[in-house]
mmCIF file of C-alpha atoms in Angstrom:
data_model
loop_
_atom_site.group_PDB
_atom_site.id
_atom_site.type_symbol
_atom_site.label_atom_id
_atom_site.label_comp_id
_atom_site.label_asym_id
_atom_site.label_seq_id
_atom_site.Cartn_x
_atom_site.Cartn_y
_atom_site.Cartn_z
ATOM 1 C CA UNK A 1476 -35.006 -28.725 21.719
ATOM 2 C CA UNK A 1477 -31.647 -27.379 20.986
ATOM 3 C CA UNK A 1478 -28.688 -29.605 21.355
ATOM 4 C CA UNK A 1479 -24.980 -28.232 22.640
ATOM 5 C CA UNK A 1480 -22.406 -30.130 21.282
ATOM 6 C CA UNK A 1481 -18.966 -29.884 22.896
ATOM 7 C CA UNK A 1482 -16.737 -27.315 20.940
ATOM 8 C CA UNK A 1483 -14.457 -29.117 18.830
ATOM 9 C CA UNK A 1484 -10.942 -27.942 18.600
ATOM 10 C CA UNK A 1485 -10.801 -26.489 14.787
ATOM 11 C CA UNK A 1486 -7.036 -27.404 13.618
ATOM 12 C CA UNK A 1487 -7.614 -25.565 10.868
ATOM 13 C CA UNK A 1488 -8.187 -22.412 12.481
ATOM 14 C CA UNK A 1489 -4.955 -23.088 14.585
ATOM 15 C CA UNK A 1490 -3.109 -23.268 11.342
ATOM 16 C CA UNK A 1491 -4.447 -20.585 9.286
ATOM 17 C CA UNK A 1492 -3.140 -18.140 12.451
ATOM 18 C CA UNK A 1493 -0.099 -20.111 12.334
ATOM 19 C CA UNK A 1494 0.664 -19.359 8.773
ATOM 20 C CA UNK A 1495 -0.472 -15.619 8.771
ATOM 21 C CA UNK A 1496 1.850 -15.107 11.512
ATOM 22 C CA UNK A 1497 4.611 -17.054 9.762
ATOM 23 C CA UNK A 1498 3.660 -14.501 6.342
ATOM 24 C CA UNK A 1499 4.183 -11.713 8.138
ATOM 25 C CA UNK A 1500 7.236 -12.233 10.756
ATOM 26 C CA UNK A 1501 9.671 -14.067 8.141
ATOM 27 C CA UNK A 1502 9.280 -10.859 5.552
ATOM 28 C CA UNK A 1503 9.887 -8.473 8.413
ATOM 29 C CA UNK A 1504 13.084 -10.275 9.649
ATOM 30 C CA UNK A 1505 14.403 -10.766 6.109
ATOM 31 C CA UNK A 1506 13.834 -7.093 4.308
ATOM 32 C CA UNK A 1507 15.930 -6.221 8.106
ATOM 33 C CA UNK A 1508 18.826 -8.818 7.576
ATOM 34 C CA UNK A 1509 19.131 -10.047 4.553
ATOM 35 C CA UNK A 1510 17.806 -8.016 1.318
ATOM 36 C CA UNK A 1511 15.021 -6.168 -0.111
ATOM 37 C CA UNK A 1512 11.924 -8.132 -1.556
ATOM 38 C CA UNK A 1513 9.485 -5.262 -2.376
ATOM 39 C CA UNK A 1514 6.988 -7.113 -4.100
ATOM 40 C CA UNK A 1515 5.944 -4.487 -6.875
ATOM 41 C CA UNK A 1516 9.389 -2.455 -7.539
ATOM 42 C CA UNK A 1517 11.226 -6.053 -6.933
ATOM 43 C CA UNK A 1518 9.418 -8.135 -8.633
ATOM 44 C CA UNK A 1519 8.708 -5.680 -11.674
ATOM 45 C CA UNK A 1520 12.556 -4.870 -11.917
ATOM 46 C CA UNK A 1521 13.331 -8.358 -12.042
ATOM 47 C CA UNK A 1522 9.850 -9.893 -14.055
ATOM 48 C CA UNK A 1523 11.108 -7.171 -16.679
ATOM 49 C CA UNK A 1524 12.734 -8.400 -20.085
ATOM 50 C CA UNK A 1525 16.042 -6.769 -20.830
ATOM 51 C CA UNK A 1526 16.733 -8.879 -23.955
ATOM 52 C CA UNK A 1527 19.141 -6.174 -26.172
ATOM 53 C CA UNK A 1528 22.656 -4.816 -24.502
ATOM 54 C CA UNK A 1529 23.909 -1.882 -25.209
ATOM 55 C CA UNK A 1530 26.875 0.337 -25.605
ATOM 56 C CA UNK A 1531 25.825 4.070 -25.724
ATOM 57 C CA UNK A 1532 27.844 7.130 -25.657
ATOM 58 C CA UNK A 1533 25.696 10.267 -25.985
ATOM 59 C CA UNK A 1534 24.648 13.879 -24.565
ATOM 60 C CA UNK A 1535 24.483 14.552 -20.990
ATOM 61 C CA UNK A 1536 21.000 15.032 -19.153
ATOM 62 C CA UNK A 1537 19.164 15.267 -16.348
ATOM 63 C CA UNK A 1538 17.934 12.130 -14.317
ATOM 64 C CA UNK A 1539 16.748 11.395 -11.211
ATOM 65 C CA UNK A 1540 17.921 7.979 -9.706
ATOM 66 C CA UNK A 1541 16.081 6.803 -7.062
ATOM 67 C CA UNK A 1542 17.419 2.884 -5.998
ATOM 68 C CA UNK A 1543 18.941 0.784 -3.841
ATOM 69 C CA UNK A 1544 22.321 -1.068 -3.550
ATOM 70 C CA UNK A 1545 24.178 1.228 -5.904
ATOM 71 C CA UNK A 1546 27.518 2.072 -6.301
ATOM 72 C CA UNK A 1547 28.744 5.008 -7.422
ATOM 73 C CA UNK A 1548 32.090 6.256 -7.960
ATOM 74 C CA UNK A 1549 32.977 10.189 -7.826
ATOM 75 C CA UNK A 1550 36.286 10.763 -9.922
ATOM 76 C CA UNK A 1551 37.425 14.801 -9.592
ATOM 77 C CA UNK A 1552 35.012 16.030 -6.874
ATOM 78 C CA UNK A 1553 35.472 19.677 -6.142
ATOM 79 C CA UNK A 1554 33.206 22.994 -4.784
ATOM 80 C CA UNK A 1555 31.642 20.694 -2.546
ATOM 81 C CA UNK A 1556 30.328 20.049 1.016
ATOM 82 C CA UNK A 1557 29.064 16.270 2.053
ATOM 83 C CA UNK A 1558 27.291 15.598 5.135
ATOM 84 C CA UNK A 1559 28.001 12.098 6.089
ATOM 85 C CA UNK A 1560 26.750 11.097 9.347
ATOM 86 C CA UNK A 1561 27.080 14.069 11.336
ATOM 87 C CA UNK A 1562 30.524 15.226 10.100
ATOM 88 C CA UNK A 1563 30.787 17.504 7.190
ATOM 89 C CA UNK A 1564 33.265 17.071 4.254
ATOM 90 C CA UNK A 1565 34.059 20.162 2.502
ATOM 91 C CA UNK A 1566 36.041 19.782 -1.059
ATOM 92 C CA UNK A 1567 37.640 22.863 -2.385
ATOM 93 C CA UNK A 1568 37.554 24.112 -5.712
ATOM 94 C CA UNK A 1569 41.189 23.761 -6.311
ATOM 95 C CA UNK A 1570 40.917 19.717 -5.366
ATOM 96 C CA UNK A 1571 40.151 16.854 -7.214
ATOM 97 C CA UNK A 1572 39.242 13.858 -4.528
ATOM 98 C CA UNK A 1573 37.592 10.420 -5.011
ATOM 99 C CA UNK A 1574 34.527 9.331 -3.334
ATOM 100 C CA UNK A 1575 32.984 6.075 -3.122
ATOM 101 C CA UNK A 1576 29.806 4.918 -2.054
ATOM 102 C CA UNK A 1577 29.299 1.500 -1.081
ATOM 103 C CA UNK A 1578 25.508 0.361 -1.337
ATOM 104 C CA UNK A 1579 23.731 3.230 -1.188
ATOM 105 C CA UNK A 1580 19.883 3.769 -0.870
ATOM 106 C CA UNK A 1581 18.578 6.926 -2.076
ATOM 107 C CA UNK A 1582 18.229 9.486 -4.610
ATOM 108 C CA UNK A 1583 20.717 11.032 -6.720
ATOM 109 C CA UNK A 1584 20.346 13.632 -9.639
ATOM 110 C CA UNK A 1585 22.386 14.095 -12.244
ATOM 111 C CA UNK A 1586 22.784 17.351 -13.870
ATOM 112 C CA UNK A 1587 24.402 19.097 -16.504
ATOM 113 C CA UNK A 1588 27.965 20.401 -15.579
ATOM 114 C CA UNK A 1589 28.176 17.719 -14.449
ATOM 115 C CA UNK A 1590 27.058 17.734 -10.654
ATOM 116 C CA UNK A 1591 24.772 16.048 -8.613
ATOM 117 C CA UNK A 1592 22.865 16.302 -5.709
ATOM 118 C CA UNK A 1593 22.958 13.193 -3.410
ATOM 119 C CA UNK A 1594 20.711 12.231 -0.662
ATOM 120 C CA UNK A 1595 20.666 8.461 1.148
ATOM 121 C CA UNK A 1596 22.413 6.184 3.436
ATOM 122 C CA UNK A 1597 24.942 4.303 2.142
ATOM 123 C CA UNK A 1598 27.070 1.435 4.403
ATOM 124 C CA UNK A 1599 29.857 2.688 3.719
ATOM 125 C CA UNK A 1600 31.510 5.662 1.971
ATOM 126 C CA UNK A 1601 35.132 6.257 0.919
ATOM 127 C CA UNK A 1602 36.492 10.049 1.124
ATOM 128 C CA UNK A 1603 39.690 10.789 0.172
ATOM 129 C CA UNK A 1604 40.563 7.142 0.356
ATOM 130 C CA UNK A 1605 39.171 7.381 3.711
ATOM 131 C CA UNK A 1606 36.534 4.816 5.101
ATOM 132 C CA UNK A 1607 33.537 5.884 6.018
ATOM 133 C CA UNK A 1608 31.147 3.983 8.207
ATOM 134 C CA UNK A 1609 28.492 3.889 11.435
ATOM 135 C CA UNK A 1610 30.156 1.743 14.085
ATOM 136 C CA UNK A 1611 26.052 1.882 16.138
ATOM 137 C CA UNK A 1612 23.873 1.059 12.966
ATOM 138 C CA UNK A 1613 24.433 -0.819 9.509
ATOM 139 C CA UNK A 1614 23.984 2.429 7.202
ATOM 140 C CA UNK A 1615 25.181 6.243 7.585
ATOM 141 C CA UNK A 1616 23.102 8.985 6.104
ATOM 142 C CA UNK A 1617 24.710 10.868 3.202
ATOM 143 C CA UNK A 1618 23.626 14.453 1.681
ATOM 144 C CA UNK A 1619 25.236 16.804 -0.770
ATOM 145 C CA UNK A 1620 24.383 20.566 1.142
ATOM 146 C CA UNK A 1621 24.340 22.011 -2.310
ATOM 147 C CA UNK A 1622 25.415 19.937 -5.502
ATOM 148 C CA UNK A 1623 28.466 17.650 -5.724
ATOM 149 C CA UNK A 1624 30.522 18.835 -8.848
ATOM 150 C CA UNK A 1625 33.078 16.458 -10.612
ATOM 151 C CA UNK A 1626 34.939 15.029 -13.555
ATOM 152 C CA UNK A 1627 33.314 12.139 -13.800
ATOM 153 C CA UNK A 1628 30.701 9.752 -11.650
ATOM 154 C CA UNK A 1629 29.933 6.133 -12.445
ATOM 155 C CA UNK A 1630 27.035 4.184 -10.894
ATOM 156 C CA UNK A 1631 26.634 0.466 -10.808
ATOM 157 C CA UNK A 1632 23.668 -1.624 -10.584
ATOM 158 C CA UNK A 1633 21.147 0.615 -11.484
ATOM 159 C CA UNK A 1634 17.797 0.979 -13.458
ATOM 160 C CA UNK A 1635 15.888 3.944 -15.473
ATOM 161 C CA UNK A 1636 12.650 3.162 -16.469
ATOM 162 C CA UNK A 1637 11.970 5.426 -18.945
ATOM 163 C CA UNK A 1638 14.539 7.893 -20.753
ATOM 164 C CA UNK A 1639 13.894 10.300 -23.319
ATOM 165 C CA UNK A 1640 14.964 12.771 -24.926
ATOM 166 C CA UNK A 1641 16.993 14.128 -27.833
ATOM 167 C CA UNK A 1642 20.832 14.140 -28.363
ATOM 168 C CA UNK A 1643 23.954 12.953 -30.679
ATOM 169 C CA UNK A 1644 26.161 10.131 -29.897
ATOM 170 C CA UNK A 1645 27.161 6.946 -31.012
ATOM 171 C CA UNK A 1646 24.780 3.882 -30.071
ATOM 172 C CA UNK A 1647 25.892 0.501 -29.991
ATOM 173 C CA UNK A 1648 23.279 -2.100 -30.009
ATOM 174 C CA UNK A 1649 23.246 -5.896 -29.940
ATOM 175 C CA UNK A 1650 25.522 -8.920 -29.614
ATOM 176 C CA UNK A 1651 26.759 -8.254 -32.888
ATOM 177 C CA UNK A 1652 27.141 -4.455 -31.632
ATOM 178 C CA UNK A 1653 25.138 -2.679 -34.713
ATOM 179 C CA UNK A 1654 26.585 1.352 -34.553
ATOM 180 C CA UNK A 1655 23.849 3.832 -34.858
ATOM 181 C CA UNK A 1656 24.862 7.909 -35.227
ATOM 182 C CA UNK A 1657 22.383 9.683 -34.042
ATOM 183 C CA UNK A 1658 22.409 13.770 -34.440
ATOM 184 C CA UNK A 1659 20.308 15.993 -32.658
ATOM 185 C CA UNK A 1660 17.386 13.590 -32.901
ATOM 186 C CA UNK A 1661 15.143 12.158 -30.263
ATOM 187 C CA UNK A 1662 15.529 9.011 -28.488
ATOM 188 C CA UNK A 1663 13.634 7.022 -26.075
ATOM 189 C CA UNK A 1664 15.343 3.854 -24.247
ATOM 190 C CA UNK A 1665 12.592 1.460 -22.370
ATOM 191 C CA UNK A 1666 14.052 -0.446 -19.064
ATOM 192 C CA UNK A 1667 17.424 0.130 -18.718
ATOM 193 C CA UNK A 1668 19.471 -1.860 -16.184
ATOM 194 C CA UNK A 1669 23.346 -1.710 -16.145
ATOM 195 C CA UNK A 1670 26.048 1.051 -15.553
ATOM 196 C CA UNK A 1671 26.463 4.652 -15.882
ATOM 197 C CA UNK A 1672 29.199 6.464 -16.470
ATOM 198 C CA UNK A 1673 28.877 10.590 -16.961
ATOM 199 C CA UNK A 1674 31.986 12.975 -17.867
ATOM 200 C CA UNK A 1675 31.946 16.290 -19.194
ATOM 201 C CA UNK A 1676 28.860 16.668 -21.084
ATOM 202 C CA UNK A 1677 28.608 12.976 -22.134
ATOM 203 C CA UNK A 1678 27.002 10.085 -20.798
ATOM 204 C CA UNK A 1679 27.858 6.257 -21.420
ATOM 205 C CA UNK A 1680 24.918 3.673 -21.177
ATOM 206 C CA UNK A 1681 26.348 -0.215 -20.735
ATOM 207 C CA UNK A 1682 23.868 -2.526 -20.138
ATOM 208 C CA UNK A 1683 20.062 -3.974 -21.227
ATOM 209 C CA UNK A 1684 17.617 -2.813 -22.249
ATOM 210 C CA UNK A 1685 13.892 -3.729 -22.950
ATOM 211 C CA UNK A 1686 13.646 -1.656 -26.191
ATOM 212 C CA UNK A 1687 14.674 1.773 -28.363
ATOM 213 C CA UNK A 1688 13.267 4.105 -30.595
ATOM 214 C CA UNK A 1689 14.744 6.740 -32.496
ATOM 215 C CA UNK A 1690 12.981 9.662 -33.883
ATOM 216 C CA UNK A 1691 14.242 12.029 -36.507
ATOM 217 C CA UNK A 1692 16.145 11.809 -39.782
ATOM 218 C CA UNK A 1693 15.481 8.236 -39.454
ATOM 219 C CA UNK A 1694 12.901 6.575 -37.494
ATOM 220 C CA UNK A 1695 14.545 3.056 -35.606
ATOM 221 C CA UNK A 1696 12.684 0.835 -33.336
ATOM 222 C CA UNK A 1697 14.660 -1.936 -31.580
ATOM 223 C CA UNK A 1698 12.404 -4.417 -29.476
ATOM 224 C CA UNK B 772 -21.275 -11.665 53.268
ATOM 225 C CA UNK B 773 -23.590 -10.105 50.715
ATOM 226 C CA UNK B 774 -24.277 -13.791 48.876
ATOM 227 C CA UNK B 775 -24.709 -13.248 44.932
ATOM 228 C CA UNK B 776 -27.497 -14.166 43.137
ATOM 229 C CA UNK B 777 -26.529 -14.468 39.882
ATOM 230 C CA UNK B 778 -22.439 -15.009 38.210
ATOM 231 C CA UNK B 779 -21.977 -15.231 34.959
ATOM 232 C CA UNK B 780 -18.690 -15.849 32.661
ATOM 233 C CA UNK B 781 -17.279 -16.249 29.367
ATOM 234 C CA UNK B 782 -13.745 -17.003 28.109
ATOM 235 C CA UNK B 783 -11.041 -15.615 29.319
ATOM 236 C CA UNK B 784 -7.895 -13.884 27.207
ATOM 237 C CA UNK B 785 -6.012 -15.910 29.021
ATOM 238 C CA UNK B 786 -6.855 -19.050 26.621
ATOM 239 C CA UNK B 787 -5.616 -16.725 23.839
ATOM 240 C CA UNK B 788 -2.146 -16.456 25.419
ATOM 241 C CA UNK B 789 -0.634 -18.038 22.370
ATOM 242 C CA UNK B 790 -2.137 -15.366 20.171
ATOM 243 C CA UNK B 791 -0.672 -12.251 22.255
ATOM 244 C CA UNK B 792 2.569 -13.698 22.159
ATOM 245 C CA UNK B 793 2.519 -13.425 18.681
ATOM 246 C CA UNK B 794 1.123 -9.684 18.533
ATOM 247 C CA UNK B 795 4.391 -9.631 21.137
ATOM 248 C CA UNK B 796 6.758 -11.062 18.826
ATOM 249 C CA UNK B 797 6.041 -8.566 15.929
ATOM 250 C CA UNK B 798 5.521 -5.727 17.903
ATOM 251 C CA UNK B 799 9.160 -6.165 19.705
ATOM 252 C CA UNK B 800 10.519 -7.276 16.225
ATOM 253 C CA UNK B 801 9.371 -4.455 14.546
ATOM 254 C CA UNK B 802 10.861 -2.127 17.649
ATOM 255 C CA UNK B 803 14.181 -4.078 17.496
ATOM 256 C CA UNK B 804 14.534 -3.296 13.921
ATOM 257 C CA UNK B 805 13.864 -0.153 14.441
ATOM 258 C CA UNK B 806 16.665 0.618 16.944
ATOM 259 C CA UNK B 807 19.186 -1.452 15.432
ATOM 260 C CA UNK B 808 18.791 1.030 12.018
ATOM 261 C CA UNK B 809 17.934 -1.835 10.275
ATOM 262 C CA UNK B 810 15.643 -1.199 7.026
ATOM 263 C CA UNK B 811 11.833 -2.212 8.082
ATOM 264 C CA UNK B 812 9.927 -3.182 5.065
ATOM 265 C CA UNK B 813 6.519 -1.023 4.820
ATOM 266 C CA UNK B 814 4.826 -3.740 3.496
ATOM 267 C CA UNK B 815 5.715 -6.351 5.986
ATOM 268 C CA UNK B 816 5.143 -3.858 8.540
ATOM 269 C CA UNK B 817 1.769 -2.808 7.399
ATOM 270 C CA UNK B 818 1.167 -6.444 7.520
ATOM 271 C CA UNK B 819 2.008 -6.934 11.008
ATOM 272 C CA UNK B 820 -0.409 -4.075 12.307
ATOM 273 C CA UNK B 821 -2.921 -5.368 10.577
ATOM 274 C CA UNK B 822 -2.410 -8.843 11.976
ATOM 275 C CA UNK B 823 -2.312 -7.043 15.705
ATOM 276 C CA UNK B 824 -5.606 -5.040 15.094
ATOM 277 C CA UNK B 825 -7.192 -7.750 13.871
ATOM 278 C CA UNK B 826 -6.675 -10.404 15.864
ATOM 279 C CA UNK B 827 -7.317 -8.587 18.496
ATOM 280 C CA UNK B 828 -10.940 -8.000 17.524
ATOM 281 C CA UNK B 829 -11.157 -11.600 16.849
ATOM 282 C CA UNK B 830 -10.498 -12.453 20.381
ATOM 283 C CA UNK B 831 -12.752 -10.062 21.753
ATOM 284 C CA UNK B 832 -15.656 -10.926 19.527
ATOM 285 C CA UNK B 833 -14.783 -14.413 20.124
ATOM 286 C CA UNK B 834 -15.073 -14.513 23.974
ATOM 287 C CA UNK B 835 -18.456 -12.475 23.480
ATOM 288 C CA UNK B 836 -19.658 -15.573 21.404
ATOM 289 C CA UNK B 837 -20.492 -17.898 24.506
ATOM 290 C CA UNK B 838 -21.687 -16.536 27.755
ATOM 291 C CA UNK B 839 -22.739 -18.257 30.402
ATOM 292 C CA UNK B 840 -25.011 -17.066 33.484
ATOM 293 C CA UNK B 841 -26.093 -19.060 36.629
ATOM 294 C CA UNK B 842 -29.344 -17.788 38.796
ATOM 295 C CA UNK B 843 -31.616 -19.764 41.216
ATOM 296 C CA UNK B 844 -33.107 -21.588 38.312
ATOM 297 C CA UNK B 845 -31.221 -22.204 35.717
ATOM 298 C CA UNK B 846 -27.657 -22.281 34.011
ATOM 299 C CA UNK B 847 -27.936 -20.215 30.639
ATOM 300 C CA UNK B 848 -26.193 -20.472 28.091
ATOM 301 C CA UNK B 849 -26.298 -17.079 25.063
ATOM 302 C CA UNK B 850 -24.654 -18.105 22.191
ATOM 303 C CA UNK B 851 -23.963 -16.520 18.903
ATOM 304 C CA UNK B 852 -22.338 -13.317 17.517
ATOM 305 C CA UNK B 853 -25.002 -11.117 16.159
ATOM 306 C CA UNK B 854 -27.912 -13.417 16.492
ATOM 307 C CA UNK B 855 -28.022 -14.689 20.023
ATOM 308 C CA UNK B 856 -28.767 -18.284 21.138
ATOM 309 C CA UNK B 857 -30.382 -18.530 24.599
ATOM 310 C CA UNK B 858 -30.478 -22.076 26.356
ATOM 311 C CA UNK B 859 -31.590 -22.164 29.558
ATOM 312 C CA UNK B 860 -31.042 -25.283 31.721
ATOM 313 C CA UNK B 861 -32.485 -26.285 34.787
ATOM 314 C CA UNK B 862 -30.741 -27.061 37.779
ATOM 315 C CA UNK B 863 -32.632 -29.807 38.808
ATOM 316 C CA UNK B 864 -31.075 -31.446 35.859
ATOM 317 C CA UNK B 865 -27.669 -31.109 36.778
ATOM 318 C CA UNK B 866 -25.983 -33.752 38.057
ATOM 319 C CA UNK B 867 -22.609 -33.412 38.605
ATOM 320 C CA UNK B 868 -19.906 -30.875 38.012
ATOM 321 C CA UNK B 869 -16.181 -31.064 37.292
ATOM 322 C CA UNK B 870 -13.153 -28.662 36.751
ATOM 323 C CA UNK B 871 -10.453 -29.172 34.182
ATOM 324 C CA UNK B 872 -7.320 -27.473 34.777
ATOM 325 C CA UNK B 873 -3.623 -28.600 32.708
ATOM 326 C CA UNK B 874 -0.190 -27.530 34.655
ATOM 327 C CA UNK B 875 -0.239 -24.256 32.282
ATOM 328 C CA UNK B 876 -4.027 -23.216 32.838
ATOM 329 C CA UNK B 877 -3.789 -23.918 36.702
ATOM 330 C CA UNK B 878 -0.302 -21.399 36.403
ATOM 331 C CA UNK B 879 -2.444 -19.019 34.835
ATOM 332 C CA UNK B 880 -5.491 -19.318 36.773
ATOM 333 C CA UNK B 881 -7.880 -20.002 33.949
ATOM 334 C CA UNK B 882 -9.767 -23.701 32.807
ATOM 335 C CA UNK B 883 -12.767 -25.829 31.842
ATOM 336 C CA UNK B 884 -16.047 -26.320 33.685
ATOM 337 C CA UNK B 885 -17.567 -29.987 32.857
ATOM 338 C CA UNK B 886 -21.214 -30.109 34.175
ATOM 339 C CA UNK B 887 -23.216 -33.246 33.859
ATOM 340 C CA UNK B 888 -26.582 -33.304 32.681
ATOM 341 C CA UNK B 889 -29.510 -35.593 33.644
ATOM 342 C CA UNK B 890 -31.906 -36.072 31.318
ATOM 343 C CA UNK B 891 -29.733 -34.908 27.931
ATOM 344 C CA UNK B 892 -27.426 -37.973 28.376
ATOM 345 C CA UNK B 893 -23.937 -35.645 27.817
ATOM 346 C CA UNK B 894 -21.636 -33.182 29.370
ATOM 347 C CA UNK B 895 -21.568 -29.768 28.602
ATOM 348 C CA UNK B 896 -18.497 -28.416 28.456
ATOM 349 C CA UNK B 897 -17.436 -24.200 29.703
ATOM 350 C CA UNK B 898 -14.404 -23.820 28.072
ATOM 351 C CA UNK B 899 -11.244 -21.446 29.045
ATOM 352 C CA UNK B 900 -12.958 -19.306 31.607
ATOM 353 C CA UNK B 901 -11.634 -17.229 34.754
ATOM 354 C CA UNK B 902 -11.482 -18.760 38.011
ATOM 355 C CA UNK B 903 -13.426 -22.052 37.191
ATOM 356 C CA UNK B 904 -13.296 -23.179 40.878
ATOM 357 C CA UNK B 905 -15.414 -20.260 41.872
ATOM 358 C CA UNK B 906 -17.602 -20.582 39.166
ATOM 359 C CA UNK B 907 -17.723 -24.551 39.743
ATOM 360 C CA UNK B 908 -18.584 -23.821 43.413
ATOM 361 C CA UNK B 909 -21.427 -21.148 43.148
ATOM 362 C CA UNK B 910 -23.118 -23.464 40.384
ATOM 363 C CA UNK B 911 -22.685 -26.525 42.708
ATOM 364 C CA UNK B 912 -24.539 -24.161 45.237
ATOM 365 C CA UNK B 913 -27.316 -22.900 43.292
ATOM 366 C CA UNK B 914 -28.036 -26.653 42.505
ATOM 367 C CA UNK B 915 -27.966 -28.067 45.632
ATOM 368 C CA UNK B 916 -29.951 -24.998 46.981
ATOM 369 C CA UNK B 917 -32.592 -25.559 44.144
ATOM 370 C CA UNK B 918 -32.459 -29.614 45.391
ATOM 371 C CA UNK B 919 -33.120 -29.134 48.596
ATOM 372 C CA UNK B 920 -36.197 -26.623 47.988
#
């Protein structure tokens, strides 16, 4: 004959629905208020060695940024219109204005000319010295209708995983800042994380990297 | 009044109040972060529905797991989740019959059924269902109708 024991309370249980709870609340509240924690781009970005610096100044091309928390800085911009929020910026051709954006999540692609094309939310942009922000939320949308030209763009704080491609410039690498000339020969830079800076037809690398090759007249690898 | 000849019962969501609270607390969460523009992680978000979903089916298949069912005879007791356990216990060996109710599960109108067996020397114990008094009182019926037979 079968015997019913009185249910026992199972603490265990209690806790283990406790604790998934607790795993799943505290990231939601904390990705909204404080910071990002994506646990593949995050924790790659940040498991990833960037062991060299470097100081590169060398041909312009195209890349596609896609981050958050920038900062980029818009020296010259002309021949462009900016949707910000729901107003719409127009810059002549004749003017050269600054614009600022202040964290920004998003993409942005750089292009020969040099112009870009921006699209994200940002919490705050400066136009014409102007500050830009959403009284209602934390962030404003931002978009370039066509592309943004200017004289020169900087962005802060960001990452390119891969870049290749081949160019001339003037490479520094290293503590001890080793000069490479390269001409017309093909480079590829492995997890970069640092600054930006395009004008003109040149583009300035300062930062880390993970490692470098250089193909062509003479074949470099830096690692 | 039609009297009933058989009631049965099994535990009631209201013992898993604690539980829906917390499917409450992510689901407003998540809508607050929404509205306030705030960025909502996909991952942690993800997390949360599957936390709802699931513990929702975990209550449901839960209360299924014990089910209990009074008739002239006997108080039976199914239990299991896919393979089913069926105890049935006669009246005549019941002896007495209690209901448990805390401050909380007499607010909410749920509680615990203690019933007092004879011959097996212990008490079984209905936890967490609806309306215990009514349940308490048509057992306590059925076995003083089977006693006095």
């Amino acid at each position: 004959m079968e015997y019913y024991k009185p249910e026992k309370k199972n603490k265990t249980k209690t806790l283990l629905i406790i604790v998934a709870f607790a795993i799943v609340l505290i990231p939601l509240i904390y990705y909204a208020f404080v910071g990002q924690f994506e646990i593949t781009g995050g924790i790659v970005s940040q498991n990833v060695e960037r062991p060299i610096s470097i100081d590169a100044e060398i041909g312009l091309t195209e890349i596609e940024i896609d981050e958050k928390n920038i900062e980029a800085r818009l020296m010259g911009v002309k021949s462009t219109t900016l949707n910000i929020g729901t107003q719409e910026f127009e810059f002549s051709q004749e003017e050269s204005s600054l614009l600022l954006l202040e964290s920004f999540d998003g993409e942005i692609t750089i292009e020969k000319g040099p112009s870009s094309q921006i699209d994200g939310s940002v919490e705050r942009a400066i136009v014409r010295g102007i500050p830009i922000t959403n009284r209602e939320k934390n962030r404003i949308d931002i978009t370039t209708q066509d592309k943004a030209e200017y004289e020169s763009m900087t962005i802060s704080n960001v990452t390119i995983r891969n870049l290749e491609y081949e160019t001339s410039g003037t490479i520094n690498i290293g503590e001890q800042k080793s000069k490479i000339e390269i001409e017309n020969e093909n480079i590829k830079v492995n997890e970069f994380g640092g600054e930006i800076t395009i004008q003109g037809d040149k583009m300035r690398l300062k930062g880390k990297i993970n490692s470098m090759s250089i193909e062509g007249e003479n074949s470099i690898s830096v690692a | 009044m039609e009297e009933r000849d058989e009631m049965a019962t099994k535990r009631s969501r209201k013992g898993y109040l604690p539980i829906y609270l917390m499917n409450f607390v992510l689901l407003l969460t998540i809508i607050l972060i929404i509205t306030s523009g705030r960025p909502l992680s996909k991952l942690a978000t993800g997390g949360a529905i599957i936390f709802i979903i699931s513990s929702s089916m975990a209550i449901e298949t839960h209360r299924s797991k014990d089910i209990y069912r009074v008739n002239s005879d006997f108080l039976i007791h199914i239990h299991g989740y896919f393979a089913k356990n069926t105890r049935k216990i006669p009246l005549i060996t019941i002896s007495d019959i209690s209901v448990e109710q805390n401050v909380w599960q007499k607010l909410l109108g749920y509680g615990n059924i203690i019933i007092h067996i004879y011959s097996e020397g212990y008490n079984l114990k209905i936890i967490h269902i609806s309306k215990p008094d009514i349940f308490g009182r048509f057992l306590e019926k059925k076995v003083n109708d089977k006693m006095s037979r």
